[in-house]
mmCIF file with all atom_site columns, C-alpha atoms in Angstrom:
data_model
loop_
_atom_site.group_PDB
_atom_site.id
_atom_site.type_symbol
_atom_site.label_atom_id
_atom_site.label_alt_id
_atom_site.label_comp_id
_atom_site.label_asym_id
_atom_site.label_entity_id
_atom_site.label_seq_id
_atom_site.pdbx_PDB_ins_code
_atom_site.Cartn_x
_atom_site.Cartn_y
_atom_site.Cartn_z
_atom_site.occupancy
_atom_site.B_iso_or_equiv
_atom_site.pdbx_formal_charge
_atom_site.auth_seq_id
_atom_site.auth_comp_id
_atom_site.auth_asym_id
_atom_site.auth_atom_id
_atom_site.pdbx_PDB_model_num
ATOM 1   C CA . ASN A 1 1   ? -0.277  -0.159 0.163   1.00 0.00 ? 1   ASN A CA 1
ATOM 2   C CA . ALA A 1 2   ? 2.069   2.869  -1.045  1.00 0.00 ? 2   ALA A CA 1
ATOM 3   C CA . GLY A 1 3   ? 1.926   5.937  1.248   1.00 0.00 ? 3   GLY A CA 1
ATOM 4   C CA . VAL A 1 4   ? 1.259   9.609  0.302   1.00 0.00 ? 4   VAL A CA 1
ATOM 5   C CA . MET A 1 5   ? 3.185   10.495 -2.994  1.00 0.00 ? 5   MET A CA 1
ATOM 6   C CA . GLN A 1 6   ? 3.582   14.165 -3.652  1.00 0.00 ? 6   GLN A CA 1
ATOM 7   C CA . ASN A 1 7   ? 5.093   15.802 -6.667  1.00 0.00 ? 7   ASN A CA 1
ATOM 8   C CA . PRO A 1 8   ? 7.506   16.957 -6.943  1.00 0.00 ? 8   PRO A CA 1
ATOM 9   C CA . ARG A 1 9   ? 9.385   17.200 -4.438  1.00 0.00 ? 9   ARG A CA 1
ATOM 10  C CA . HIS A 1 10  ? 12.444  20.097 -5.644  1.00 0.00 ? 10  HIS A CA 1
ATOM 11  C CA . LEU A 1 11  ? 10.464  22.892 -6.973  1.00 0.00 ? 11  LEU A CA 1
ATOM 12  C CA . VAL A 1 12  ? 12.203  26.191 -8.098  1.00 0.00 ? 12  VAL A CA 1
ATOM 13  C CA . ARG A 1 13  ? 10.364  29.412 -9.006  1.00 0.00 ? 13  ARG A CA 1
ATOM 14  C CA . ARG A 1 14  ? 11.162  32.695 -9.431  1.00 0.00 ? 14  ARG A CA 1
ATOM 15  C CA . ARG A 1 15  ? 9.142   35.175 -8.286  1.00 0.00 ? 15  ARG A CA 1
ATOM 16  C CA . GLY A 1 16  ? 6.077   36.197 -9.886  1.00 0.00 ? 16  GLY A CA 1
ATOM 17  C CA . GLN A 1 17  ? 5.758   32.519 -10.838 1.00 0.00 ? 17  GLN A CA 1
ATOM 18  C CA . GLU A 1 18  ? 2.831   30.170 -9.375  1.00 0.00 ? 18  GLU A CA 1
ATOM 19  C CA . ALA A 1 19  ? 4.244   27.521 -7.779  1.00 0.00 ? 19  ALA A CA 1
ATOM 20  C CA . ARG A 1 20  ? 1.204   24.056 -8.513  1.00 0.00 ? 20  ARG A CA 1
ATOM 21  C CA . LEU A 1 21  ? 2.265   20.849 -5.327  1.00 0.00 ? 21  LEU A CA 1
ATOM 22  C CA . ARG A 1 22  ? -0.017  18.481 -6.328  1.00 0.00 ? 22  ARG A CA 1
ATOM 23  C CA . CYS A 1 23  ? -1.132  15.647 -3.379  1.00 0.00 ? 23  CYS A CA 1
ATOM 24  C CA . SER A 1 24  ? -1.809  12.239 -3.604  1.00 0.00 ? 24  SER A CA 1
ATOM 25  C CA . PRO A 1 25  ? -3.348  10.479 -0.894  1.00 0.00 ? 25  PRO A CA 1
ATOM 26  C CA . MET A 1 26  ? -3.192  6.687  0.936   1.00 0.00 ? 26  MET A CA 1
ATOM 27  C CA . LYS A 1 27  ? -4.997  4.403  -0.720  1.00 0.00 ? 27  LYS A CA 1
ATOM 28  C CA . GLY A 1 28  ? -9.262  4.617  1.420   1.00 0.00 ? 28  GLY A CA 1
ATOM 29  C CA . HIS A 1 29  ? -8.117  7.919  2.028   1.00 0.00 ? 29  HIS A CA 1
ATOM 30  C CA . SER A 1 30  ? -10.862 11.191 1.447   1.00 0.00 ? 30  SER A CA 1
ATOM 31  C CA . HIS A 1 31  ? -9.504  13.250 3.969   1.00 0.00 ? 31  HIS A CA 1
ATOM 32  C CA . VAL A 1 32  ? -6.119  15.718 3.200   1.00 0.00 ? 32  VAL A CA 1
ATOM 33  C CA . TYR A 1 33  ? -4.823  18.168 4.721   1.00 0.00 ? 33  TYR A CA 1
ATOM 34  C CA . TRP A 1 34  ? -1.567  20.964 4.078   1.00 0.00 ? 34  TRP A CA 1
ATOM 35  C CA . TYR A 1 35  ? 1.278   21.486 5.741   1.00 0.00 ? 35  TYR A CA 1
ATOM 36  C CA . ARG A 1 36  ? 3.732   25.345 5.439   1.00 0.00 ? 36  ARG A CA 1
ATOM 37  C CA . GLN A 1 37  ? 6.955   24.010 7.454   1.00 0.00 ? 37  GLN A CA 1
ATOM 38  C CA . LEU A 1 38  ? 9.174   27.432 7.767   1.00 0.00 ? 38  LEU A CA 1
ATOM 39  C CA . PRO A 1 39  ? 13.100  27.189 7.687   1.00 0.00 ? 39  PRO A CA 1
ATOM 40  C CA . GLU A 1 40  ? 12.874  25.910 11.564  1.00 0.00 ? 40  GLU A CA 1
ATOM 41  C CA . GLU A 1 41  ? 9.705   25.951 12.470  1.00 0.00 ? 41  GLU A CA 1
ATOM 42  C CA . GLY A 1 42  ? 7.773   23.470 13.055  1.00 0.00 ? 42  GLY A CA 1
ATOM 43  C CA . LEU A 1 43  ? 4.165   22.945 10.969  1.00 0.00 ? 43  LEU A CA 1
ATOM 44  C CA . LYS A 1 44  ? 0.930   24.512 10.439  1.00 0.00 ? 44  LYS A CA 1
ATOM 45  C CA . PHE A 1 45  ? -1.926  24.109 9.022   1.00 0.00 ? 45  PHE A CA 1
ATOM 46  C CA . MET A 1 46  ? -2.443  25.298 5.785   1.00 0.00 ? 46  MET A CA 1
ATOM 47  C CA . VAL A 1 47  ? -6.269  24.335 4.224   1.00 0.00 ? 47  VAL A CA 1
ATOM 48  C CA . TYR A 1 48  ? -9.073  20.930 5.105   1.00 0.00 ? 48  TYR A CA 1
ATOM 49  C CA . LEU A 1 49  ? -10.383 19.371 2.828   1.00 0.00 ? 49  LEU A CA 1
ATOM 50  C CA . GLN A 1 50  ? -12.164 16.648 1.978   1.00 0.00 ? 50  GLN A CA 1
ATOM 51  C CA . LYS A 1 51  ? -13.447 14.999 -2.294  1.00 0.00 ? 51  LYS A CA 1
ATOM 52  C CA . GLU A 1 52  ? -14.846 18.123 -3.609  1.00 0.00 ? 52  GLU A CA 1
ATOM 53  C CA . ASN A 1 53  ? -14.822 20.305 -0.439  1.00 0.00 ? 53  ASN A CA 1
ATOM 54  C CA . ILE A 1 54  ? -12.896 22.592 0.962   1.00 0.00 ? 54  ILE A CA 1
ATOM 55  C CA . ILE A 1 55  ? -13.378 22.461 5.216   1.00 0.00 ? 55  ILE A CA 1
ATOM 56  C CA . ASP A 1 56  ? -11.626 24.253 6.975   1.00 0.00 ? 56  ASP A CA 1
ATOM 57  C CA . GLU A 1 57  ? -9.112  27.203 4.811   1.00 0.00 ? 57  GLU A CA 1
ATOM 58  C CA . SER A 1 58  ? -8.087  29.230 7.938   1.00 0.00 ? 58  SER A CA 1
ATOM 59  C CA . GLY A 1 59  ? -4.652  28.244 8.352   1.00 0.00 ? 59  GLY A CA 1
ATOM 60  C CA . MET A 1 60  ? -4.055  29.578 4.755   1.00 0.00 ? 60  MET A CA 1
ATOM 61  C CA . PRO A 1 61  ? -2.806  33.321 3.443   1.00 0.00 ? 61  PRO A CA 1
ATOM 62  C CA . LYS A 1 62  ? -5.998  35.258 2.318   1.00 0.00 ? 62  LYS A CA 1
ATOM 63  C CA . GLU A 1 63  ? -4.063  35.968 -1.768  1.00 0.00 ? 63  GLU A CA 1
ATOM 64  C CA . ARG A 1 64  ? -2.264  34.419 -4.174  1.00 0.00 ? 64  ARG A CA 1
ATOM 65  C CA . PHE A 1 65  ? -3.131  30.692 -2.907  1.00 0.00 ? 65  PHE A CA 1
ATOM 66  C CA . SER A 1 66  ? -5.710  28.231 -2.961  1.00 0.00 ? 66  SER A CA 1
ATOM 67  C CA . ALA A 1 67  ? -6.027  24.459 -3.215  1.00 0.00 ? 67  ALA A CA 1
ATOM 68  C CA . GLU A 1 68  ? -8.359  21.950 -3.673  1.00 0.00 ? 68  GLU A CA 1
ATOM 69  C CA . PHE A 1 69  ? -9.346  18.195 -4.212  1.00 0.00 ? 69  PHE A CA 1
ATOM 70  C CA . PRO A 1 70  ? -11.340 16.693 -7.061  1.00 0.00 ? 70  PRO A CA 1
ATOM 71  C CA . LYS A 1 71  ? -13.632 14.225 -7.980  1.00 0.00 ? 71  LYS A CA 1
ATOM 72  C CA . GLU A 1 72  ? -10.441 12.622 -9.396  1.00 0.00 ? 72  GLU A CA 1
ATOM 73  C CA . GLY A 1 73  ? -6.918  13.055 -9.308  1.00 0.00 ? 73  GLY A CA 1
ATOM 74  C CA . PRO A 1 74  ? -4.430  14.945 -6.154  1.00 0.00 ? 74  PRO A CA 1
ATOM 75  C CA . SER A 1 75  ? -5.011  16.999 -4.356  1.00 0.00 ? 75  SER A CA 1
ATOM 76  C CA . ILE A 1 76  ? -3.697  20.531 -5.497  1.00 0.00 ? 76  ILE A CA 1
ATOM 77  C CA . LEU A 1 77  ? -2.043  23.146 -3.457  1.00 0.00 ? 77  LEU A CA 1
ATOM 78  C CA . ARG A 1 78  ? -1.625  26.639 -6.126  1.00 0.00 ? 78  ARG A CA 1
ATOM 79  C CA . ILE A 1 79  ? 0.697   29.812 -4.878  1.00 0.00 ? 79  ILE A CA 1
ATOM 80  C CA . GLN A 1 80  ? 0.243   31.988 -7.206  1.00 0.00 ? 80  GLN A CA 1
ATOM 81  C CA . GLN A 1 81  ? 2.730   34.951 -7.097  1.00 0.00 ? 81  GLN A CA 1
ATOM 82  C CA . VAL A 1 82  ? 4.875   33.753 -5.743  1.00 0.00 ? 82  VAL A CA 1
ATOM 83  C CA . VAL A 1 83  ? 7.350   35.521 -3.005  1.00 0.00 ? 83  VAL A CA 1
ATOM 84  C CA . ARG A 1 84  ? 10.690  34.954 -1.317  1.00 0.00 ? 84  ARG A CA 1
ATOM 85  C CA . GLY A 1 85  ? 8.546   34.575 1.833   1.00 0.00 ? 85  GLY A CA 1
ATOM 86  C CA . ASP A 1 86  ? 7.167   31.362 0.765   1.00 0.00 ? 86  ASP A CA 1
ATOM 87  C CA . SER A 1 87  ? 9.711   29.640 0.252   1.00 0.00 ? 87  SER A CA 1
ATOM 88  C CA . ALA A 1 88  ? 8.770   26.230 2.644   1.00 0.00 ? 88  ALA A CA 1
ATOM 89  C CA . ALA A 1 89  ? 8.287   22.625 3.184   1.00 0.00 ? 89  ALA A CA 1
ATOM 90  C CA . TYR A 1 90  ? 4.650   21.754 2.506   1.00 0.00 ? 90  TYR A CA 1
ATOM 91  C CA . PHE A 1 91  ? 3.422   19.020 3.584   1.00 0.00 ? 91  PHE A CA 1
ATOM 92  C CA . CYS A 1 92  ? 0.369   17.523 2.586   1.00 0.00 ? 92  CYS A CA 1
ATOM 93  C CA . ALA A 1 93  ? -1.244  14.504 5.198   1.00 0.00 ? 93  ALA A CA 1
ATOM 94  C CA . SER A 1 94  ? -4.260  11.970 4.949   1.00 0.00 ? 94  SER A CA 1
ATOM 95  C CA . SER A 1 95  ? -6.284  9.975  7.091   1.00 0.00 ? 95  SER A CA 1
ATOM 96  C CA . PRO A 1 96  ? -9.494  7.825  6.064   1.00 0.00 ? 96  PRO A CA 1
ATOM 97  C CA . THR A 1 97  ? -11.894 10.062 8.079   1.00 0.00 ? 97  THR A CA 1
ATOM 98  C CA . SER A 1 98  ? -12.165 12.199 10.474  1.00 0.00 ? 98  SER A CA 1
ATOM 99  C CA . ALA A 1 99  ? -11.773 10.832 13.533  1.00 0.00 ? 99  ALA A CA 1
ATOM 100 C CA . SER A 1 100 ? -10.352 11.920 16.142  1.00 0.00 ? 100 SER A CA 1
ATOM 101 C CA . THR A 1 101 ? -8.274  8.553  16.501  1.00 0.00 ? 101 THR A CA 1
ATOM 102 C CA . ASP A 1 102 ? -7.407  8.824  12.875  1.00 0.00 ? 102 ASP A CA 1
ATOM 103 C CA . THR A 1 103 ? -3.454  9.056  12.393  1.00 0.00 ? 103 THR A CA 1
ATOM 104 C CA . GLN A 1 104 ? -2.682  11.466 10.001  1.00 0.00 ? 104 GLN A CA 1
ATOM 105 C CA . TYR A 1 105 ? -0.042  9.816  7.014   1.00 0.00 ? 105 TYR A CA 1
ATOM 106 C CA . PHE A 1 106 ? 1.771   12.266 5.700   1.00 0.00 ? 106 PHE A CA 1
ATOM 107 C CA . GLY A 1 107 ? 4.277   12.479 2.274   1.00 0.00 ? 107 GLY A CA 1
ATOM 108 C CA . PRO A 1 108 ? 7.891   13.355 2.124   1.00 0.00 ? 108 PRO A CA 1
ATOM 109 C CA . GLY A 1 109 ? 7.211   17.014 1.816   1.00 0.00 ? 109 GLY A CA 1
ATOM 110 C CA . THR A 1 110 ? 7.651   19.885 -1.266  1.00 0.00 ? 110 THR A CA 1
ATOM 111 C CA . ARG A 1 111 ? 10.299  22.436 -1.324  1.00 0.00 ? 111 ARG A CA 1
ATOM 112 C CA . LEU A 1 112 ? 9.730   24.676 -2.548  1.00 0.00 ? 112 LEU A CA 1
ATOM 113 C CA . THR A 1 113 ? 12.377  27.538 -3.222  1.00 0.00 ? 113 THR A CA 1
ATOM 114 C CA . VAL A 1 114 ? 12.095  31.078 -4.746  1.00 0.00 ? 114 VAL A CA 1
ATOM 115 C CA . LEU A 1 115 ? 14.584  33.224 -6.399  1.00 0.00 ? 115 LEU A CA 1
ATOM 116 C CA . GLN B 2 1   ? -4.644  29.666 22.939  1.00 0.00 ? 1   GLN B CA 1
ATOM 117 C CA . GLN B 2 2   ? -4.199  27.669 19.570  1.00 0.00 ? 2   GLN B CA 1
ATOM 118 C CA . GLN B 2 3   ? -0.849  27.837 20.339  1.00 0.00 ? 3   GLN B CA 1
ATOM 119 C CA . VAL B 2 4   ? 1.629   24.468 21.078  1.00 0.00 ? 4   VAL B CA 1
ATOM 120 C CA . LYS B 2 5   ? 5.174   25.561 23.492  1.00 0.00 ? 5   LYS B CA 1
ATOM 121 C CA . GLN B 2 6   ? 8.532   22.923 23.275  1.00 0.00 ? 6   GLN B CA 1
ATOM 122 C CA . SER B 2 7   ? 11.351  22.668 24.526  1.00 0.00 ? 7   SER B CA 1
ATOM 123 C CA . PRO B 2 8   ? 14.425  22.617 24.724  1.00 0.00 ? 8   PRO B CA 1
ATOM 124 C CA . GLN B 2 9   ? 14.600  23.803 20.357  1.00 0.00 ? 9   GLN B CA 1
ATOM 125 C CA . SER B 2 10  ? 17.916  20.827 20.373  1.00 0.00 ? 10  SER B CA 1
ATOM 126 C CA . LEU B 2 11  ? 18.853  18.069 22.529  1.00 0.00 ? 11  LEU B CA 1
ATOM 127 C CA . ILE B 2 12  ? 22.274  16.252 22.625  1.00 0.00 ? 12  ILE B CA 1
ATOM 128 C CA . VAL B 2 13  ? 22.418  13.528 24.636  1.00 0.00 ? 13  VAL B CA 1
ATOM 129 C CA . GLN B 2 14  ? 25.378  9.712  25.059  1.00 0.00 ? 14  GLN B CA 1
ATOM 130 C CA . LYS B 2 15  ? 23.985  6.438  23.467  1.00 0.00 ? 15  LYS B CA 1
ATOM 131 C CA . GLY B 2 16  ? 22.215  4.545  26.443  1.00 0.00 ? 16  GLY B CA 1
ATOM 132 C CA . GLY B 2 17  ? 21.138  8.184  27.483  1.00 0.00 ? 17  GLY B CA 1
ATOM 133 C CA . ILE B 2 18  ? 17.184  9.396  28.245  1.00 0.00 ? 18  ILE B CA 1
ATOM 134 C CA . SER B 2 19  ? 16.037  12.177 25.514  1.00 0.00 ? 19  SER B CA 1
ATOM 135 C CA . ILE B 2 20  ? 13.330  14.293 27.300  1.00 0.00 ? 20  ILE B CA 1
ATOM 136 C CA . ILE B 2 21  ? 11.474  16.693 25.158  1.00 0.00 ? 21  ILE B CA 1
ATOM 137 C CA . ASN B 2 22  ? 8.457   19.569 26.862  1.00 0.00 ? 22  ASN B CA 1
ATOM 138 C CA . CYS B 2 23  ? 5.325   20.291 25.469  1.00 0.00 ? 23  CYS B CA 1
ATOM 139 C CA . ALA B 2 24  ? 3.849   23.074 27.575  1.00 0.00 ? 24  ALA B CA 1
ATOM 140 C CA . TYR B 2 25  ? -0.016  23.737 25.976  1.00 0.00 ? 25  TYR B CA 1
ATOM 141 C CA . GLU B 2 26  ? -3.441  26.634 27.121  1.00 0.00 ? 26  GLU B CA 1
ATOM 142 C CA . ASN B 2 27  ? -6.691  25.032 24.985  1.00 0.00 ? 27  ASN B CA 1
ATOM 143 C CA . THR B 2 28  ? -8.414  23.603 27.267  1.00 0.00 ? 28  THR B CA 1
ATOM 144 C CA . ALA B 2 29  ? -10.215 21.813 24.668  1.00 0.00 ? 29  ALA B CA 1
ATOM 145 C CA . PHE B 2 30  ? -7.264  19.657 22.682  1.00 0.00 ? 30  PHE B CA 1
ATOM 146 C CA . ASP B 2 31  ? -8.330  16.033 23.161  1.00 0.00 ? 31  ASP B CA 1
ATOM 147 C CA . TYR B 2 32  ? -5.711  14.415 21.333  1.00 0.00 ? 32  TYR B CA 1
ATOM 148 C CA . PHE B 2 33  ? -1.640  14.824 22.470  1.00 0.00 ? 33  PHE B CA 1
ATOM 149 C CA . PRO B 2 34  ? 0.012   12.717 18.838  1.00 0.00 ? 34  PRO B CA 1
ATOM 150 C CA . TRP B 2 35  ? 4.551   12.794 18.854  1.00 0.00 ? 35  TRP B CA 1
ATOM 151 C CA . TYR B 2 36  ? 5.669   13.192 14.909  1.00 0.00 ? 36  TYR B CA 1
ATOM 152 C CA . GLN B 2 37  ? 9.395   11.824 14.435  1.00 0.00 ? 37  GLN B CA 1
ATOM 153 C CA . GLN B 2 38  ? 10.811  13.290 11.068  1.00 0.00 ? 38  GLN B CA 1
ATOM 154 C CA . PHE B 2 39  ? 14.366  12.669 9.564   1.00 0.00 ? 39  PHE B CA 1
ATOM 155 C CA . PRO B 2 40  ? 15.792  15.507 7.208   1.00 0.00 ? 40  PRO B CA 1
ATOM 156 C CA . GLY B 2 41  ? 14.448  15.337 3.985   1.00 0.00 ? 41  GLY B CA 1
ATOM 157 C CA . LYS B 2 42  ? 11.342  13.295 4.969   1.00 0.00 ? 42  LYS B CA 1
ATOM 158 C CA . GLY B 2 43  ? 7.686   13.061 6.047   1.00 0.00 ? 43  GLY B CA 1
ATOM 159 C CA . PRO B 2 44  ? 6.551   13.485 9.578   1.00 0.00 ? 44  PRO B CA 1
ATOM 160 C CA . ALA B 2 45  ? 6.108   10.090 10.516  1.00 0.00 ? 45  ALA B CA 1
ATOM 161 C CA . LEU B 2 46  ? 3.674   9.567  14.347  1.00 0.00 ? 46  LEU B CA 1
ATOM 162 C CA . LEU B 2 47  ? 5.670   7.747  17.110  1.00 0.00 ? 47  LEU B CA 1
ATOM 163 C CA . ILE B 2 48  ? 3.460   7.591  20.030  1.00 0.00 ? 48  ILE B CA 1
ATOM 164 C CA . ALA B 2 49  ? -0.216  9.617  20.877  1.00 0.00 ? 49  ALA B CA 1
ATOM 165 C CA . ILE B 2 50  ? -2.245  9.826  23.503  1.00 0.00 ? 50  ILE B CA 1
ATOM 166 C CA . ARG B 2 51  ? -5.777  10.942 25.631  1.00 0.00 ? 51  ARG B CA 1
ATOM 167 C CA . PRO B 2 52  ? -5.955  13.542 27.430  1.00 0.00 ? 52  PRO B CA 1
ATOM 168 C CA . ASP B 2 53  ? -7.032  10.242 29.838  1.00 0.00 ? 53  ASP B CA 1
ATOM 169 C CA . VAL B 2 54  ? -4.610  8.421  30.575  1.00 0.00 ? 54  VAL B CA 1
ATOM 170 C CA . SER B 2 55  ? -0.734  9.858  32.253  1.00 0.00 ? 55  SER B CA 1
ATOM 171 C CA . GLU B 2 56  ? 1.095   7.710  30.832  1.00 0.00 ? 56  GLU B CA 1
ATOM 172 C CA . LYS B 2 57  ? 1.697   5.413  27.277  1.00 0.00 ? 57  LYS B CA 1
ATOM 173 C CA . LYS B 2 58  ? 4.858   3.873  27.080  1.00 0.00 ? 58  LYS B CA 1
ATOM 174 C CA . GLU B 2 59  ? 5.352   2.091  23.825  1.00 0.00 ? 59  GLU B CA 1
ATOM 175 C CA . GLY B 2 60  ? 9.184   0.435  23.316  1.00 0.00 ? 60  GLY B CA 1
ATOM 176 C CA . ARG B 2 61  ? 12.226  2.324  24.529  1.00 0.00 ? 61  ARG B CA 1
ATOM 177 C CA . PHE B 2 62  ? 9.368   5.932  23.643  1.00 0.00 ? 62  PHE B CA 1
ATOM 178 C CA . THR B 2 63  ? 7.384   7.004  26.674  1.00 0.00 ? 63  THR B CA 1
ATOM 179 C CA . ILE B 2 64  ? 5.102   9.648  27.242  1.00 0.00 ? 64  ILE B CA 1
ATOM 180 C CA . SER B 2 65  ? 3.739   11.064 30.589  1.00 0.00 ? 65  SER B CA 1
ATOM 181 C CA . PHE B 2 66  ? 0.347   13.459 30.373  1.00 0.00 ? 66  PHE B CA 1
ATOM 182 C CA . ASN B 2 67  ? -0.180  16.390 33.545  1.00 0.00 ? 67  ASN B CA 1
ATOM 183 C CA . LYS B 2 68  ? -3.337  16.886 32.545  1.00 0.00 ? 68  LYS B CA 1
ATOM 184 C CA . SER B 2 69  ? -3.421  19.536 35.284  1.00 0.00 ? 69  SER B CA 1
ATOM 185 C CA . ALA B 2 70  ? -0.469  21.371 34.493  1.00 0.00 ? 70  ALA B CA 1
ATOM 186 C CA . LYS B 2 71  ? -0.672  20.482 30.407  1.00 0.00 ? 71  LYS B CA 1
ATOM 187 C CA . GLN B 2 72  ? 1.738   19.878 29.563  1.00 0.00 ? 72  GLN B CA 1
ATOM 188 C CA . PHE B 2 73  ? 3.059   16.694 28.052  1.00 0.00 ? 73  PHE B CA 1
ATOM 189 C CA . SER B 2 74  ? 6.620   15.064 27.645  1.00 0.00 ? 74  SER B CA 1
ATOM 190 C CA . LEU B 2 75  ? 8.376   12.571 25.629  1.00 0.00 ? 75  LEU B CA 1
ATOM 191 C CA . HIS B 2 76  ? 10.482  10.618 25.934  1.00 0.00 ? 76  HIS B CA 1
ATOM 192 C CA . ILE B 2 77  ? 12.985  8.532  24.939  1.00 0.00 ? 77  ILE B CA 1
ATOM 193 C CA . MET B 2 78  ? 15.006  5.816  26.742  1.00 0.00 ? 78  MET B CA 1
ATOM 194 C CA . ASP B 2 79  ? 18.242  3.846  25.346  1.00 0.00 ? 79  ASP B CA 1
ATOM 195 C CA . SER B 2 80  ? 18.793  6.073  22.563  1.00 0.00 ? 80  SER B CA 1
ATOM 196 C CA . GLN B 2 81  ? 20.356  5.044  19.873  1.00 0.00 ? 81  GLN B CA 1
ATOM 197 C CA . PRO B 2 82  ? 21.926  7.340  17.048  1.00 0.00 ? 82  PRO B CA 1
ATOM 198 C CA . GLY B 2 83  ? 19.259  5.792  15.117  1.00 0.00 ? 83  GLY B CA 1
ATOM 199 C CA . ASP B 2 84  ? 16.312  8.337  16.616  1.00 0.00 ? 84  ASP B CA 1
ATOM 200 C CA . SER B 2 85  ? 18.533  11.336 16.033  1.00 0.00 ? 85  SER B CA 1
ATOM 201 C CA . ALA B 2 86  ? 15.607  13.402 14.313  1.00 0.00 ? 86  ALA B CA 1
ATOM 202 C CA . THR B 2 87  ? 13.433  15.732 14.603  1.00 0.00 ? 87  THR B CA 1
ATOM 203 C CA . TYR B 2 88  ? 10.473  16.099 17.006  1.00 0.00 ? 88  TYR B CA 1
ATOM 204 C CA . PHE B 2 89  ? 7.361   17.366 17.143  1.00 0.00 ? 89  PHE B CA 1
ATOM 205 C CA . CYS B 2 90  ? 4.936   17.299 19.626  1.00 0.00 ? 90  CYS B CA 1
ATOM 206 C CA . ALA B 2 91  ? 1.443   17.928 18.610  1.00 0.00 ? 91  ALA B CA 1
ATOM 207 C CA . ALA B 2 92  ? -2.753  18.616 19.862  1.00 0.00 ? 92  ALA B CA 1
ATOM 208 C CA . ARG B 2 93  ? -5.719  18.596 18.585  1.00 0.00 ? 93  ARG B CA 1
ATOM 209 C CA . ALA B 2 94  ? -9.134  20.198 19.507  1.00 0.00 ? 94  ALA B CA 1
ATOM 210 C CA . PRO B 2 95  ? -12.036 18.664 18.428  1.00 0.00 ? 95  PRO B CA 1
ATOM 211 C CA . GLN B 2 96  ? -14.608 20.460 15.795  1.00 0.00 ? 96  GLN B CA 1
ATOM 212 C CA . GLU B 2 97  ? -17.537 19.026 14.833  1.00 0.00 ? 97  GLU B CA 1
ATOM 213 C CA . GLY B 2 98  ? -17.520 18.098 11.148  1.00 0.00 ? 98  GLY B CA 1
ATOM 214 C CA . ALA B 2 99  ? -13.612 20.221 10.660  1.00 0.00 ? 99  ALA B CA 1
ATOM 215 C CA . GLY B 2 100 ? -12.154 17.586 11.095  1.00 0.00 ? 100 GLY B CA 1
ATOM 216 C CA . ASN B 2 101 ? -8.613  17.060 13.024  1.00 0.00 ? 101 ASN B CA 1
ATOM 217 C CA . LYS B 2 102 ? -6.189  19.532 11.819  1.00 0.00 ? 102 LYS B CA 1
ATOM 218 C CA . LEU B 2 103 ? -2.985  19.427 14.417  1.00 0.00 ? 103 LEU B CA 1
ATOM 219 C CA . THR B 2 104 ? -1.140  22.284 16.525  1.00 0.00 ? 104 THR B CA 1
ATOM 220 C CA . PHE B 2 105 ? 2.573   21.739 16.194  1.00 0.00 ? 105 PHE B CA 1
ATOM 221 C CA . GLY B 2 106 ? 5.421   22.639 18.375  1.00 0.00 ? 106 GLY B CA 1
ATOM 222 C CA . GLY B 2 107 ? 8.365   24.416 17.517  1.00 0.00 ? 107 GLY B CA 1
ATOM 223 C CA . GLY B 2 108 ? 10.064  20.288 17.346  1.00 0.00 ? 108 GLY B CA 1
ATOM 224 C CA . THR B 2 109 ? 13.430  19.741 19.630  1.00 0.00 ? 109 THR B CA 1
ATOM 225 C CA . ARG B 2 110 ? 16.347  18.005 17.368  1.00 0.00 ? 110 ARG B CA 1
ATOM 226 C CA . VAL B 2 111 ? 17.973  15.474 18.368  1.00 0.00 ? 111 VAL B CA 1
ATOM 227 C CA . LEU B 2 112 ? 21.237  14.119 18.870  1.00 0.00 ? 112 LEU B CA 1
ATOM 228 C CA . VAL B 2 113 ? 22.398  10.179 19.558  1.00 0.00 ? 113 VAL B CA 1
ATOM 229 C CA . LYS B 2 114 ? 26.471  10.842 19.694  1.00 0.00 ? 114 LYS B CA 1
ATOM 230 C CA . PRO B 2 115 ? 27.903  7.733  19.892  1.00 0.00 ? 115 PRO B CA 1
#
């Protein structure tokens, strides 16, 4: 059973470009969380999605950031007009349900560097 | 109120020694406290978790101690091994009806076990 897949693993963008980060949850998991990790810091929650629905985006910046989890295909975190402060590791995690007893399984992350 | 404070930021321990990492929280609504282990370039992996109705949980060389009245919990790594060298994150979750399972993370502790 493959784990959570994320791609690309490393992404370099120039200021003003767009970044698209993909996350394929574990098989059978329909709940996806995105977290951001700045250098030398802990992970910060960004957004929680179920298939075709954004449930909680309280941690996502209001501008330039968007997320989706379509019926078919991976979840996408999209950052428009990237700035240097967007440089970070972005992790997605998945769980089978939203029950508190469910473990969140993390992917290997996408390391975004903005030049 | 959502913050989880973790200490120390880094820790050096000799092989065979005990590593102790502490976390404190303010939000009394938190009802689930996992610890994650992260190796460089990898995503966090669940190590062990506890609920506030239990004061201690042990899995192999890893033990969580939980003090509900003090709003503190700690991770003890017994007989530390060089392979335990990693960054450890505590986390906490507050139940939100229909809003999933988002985690609030501590800042992380980098543990180095010297042979």
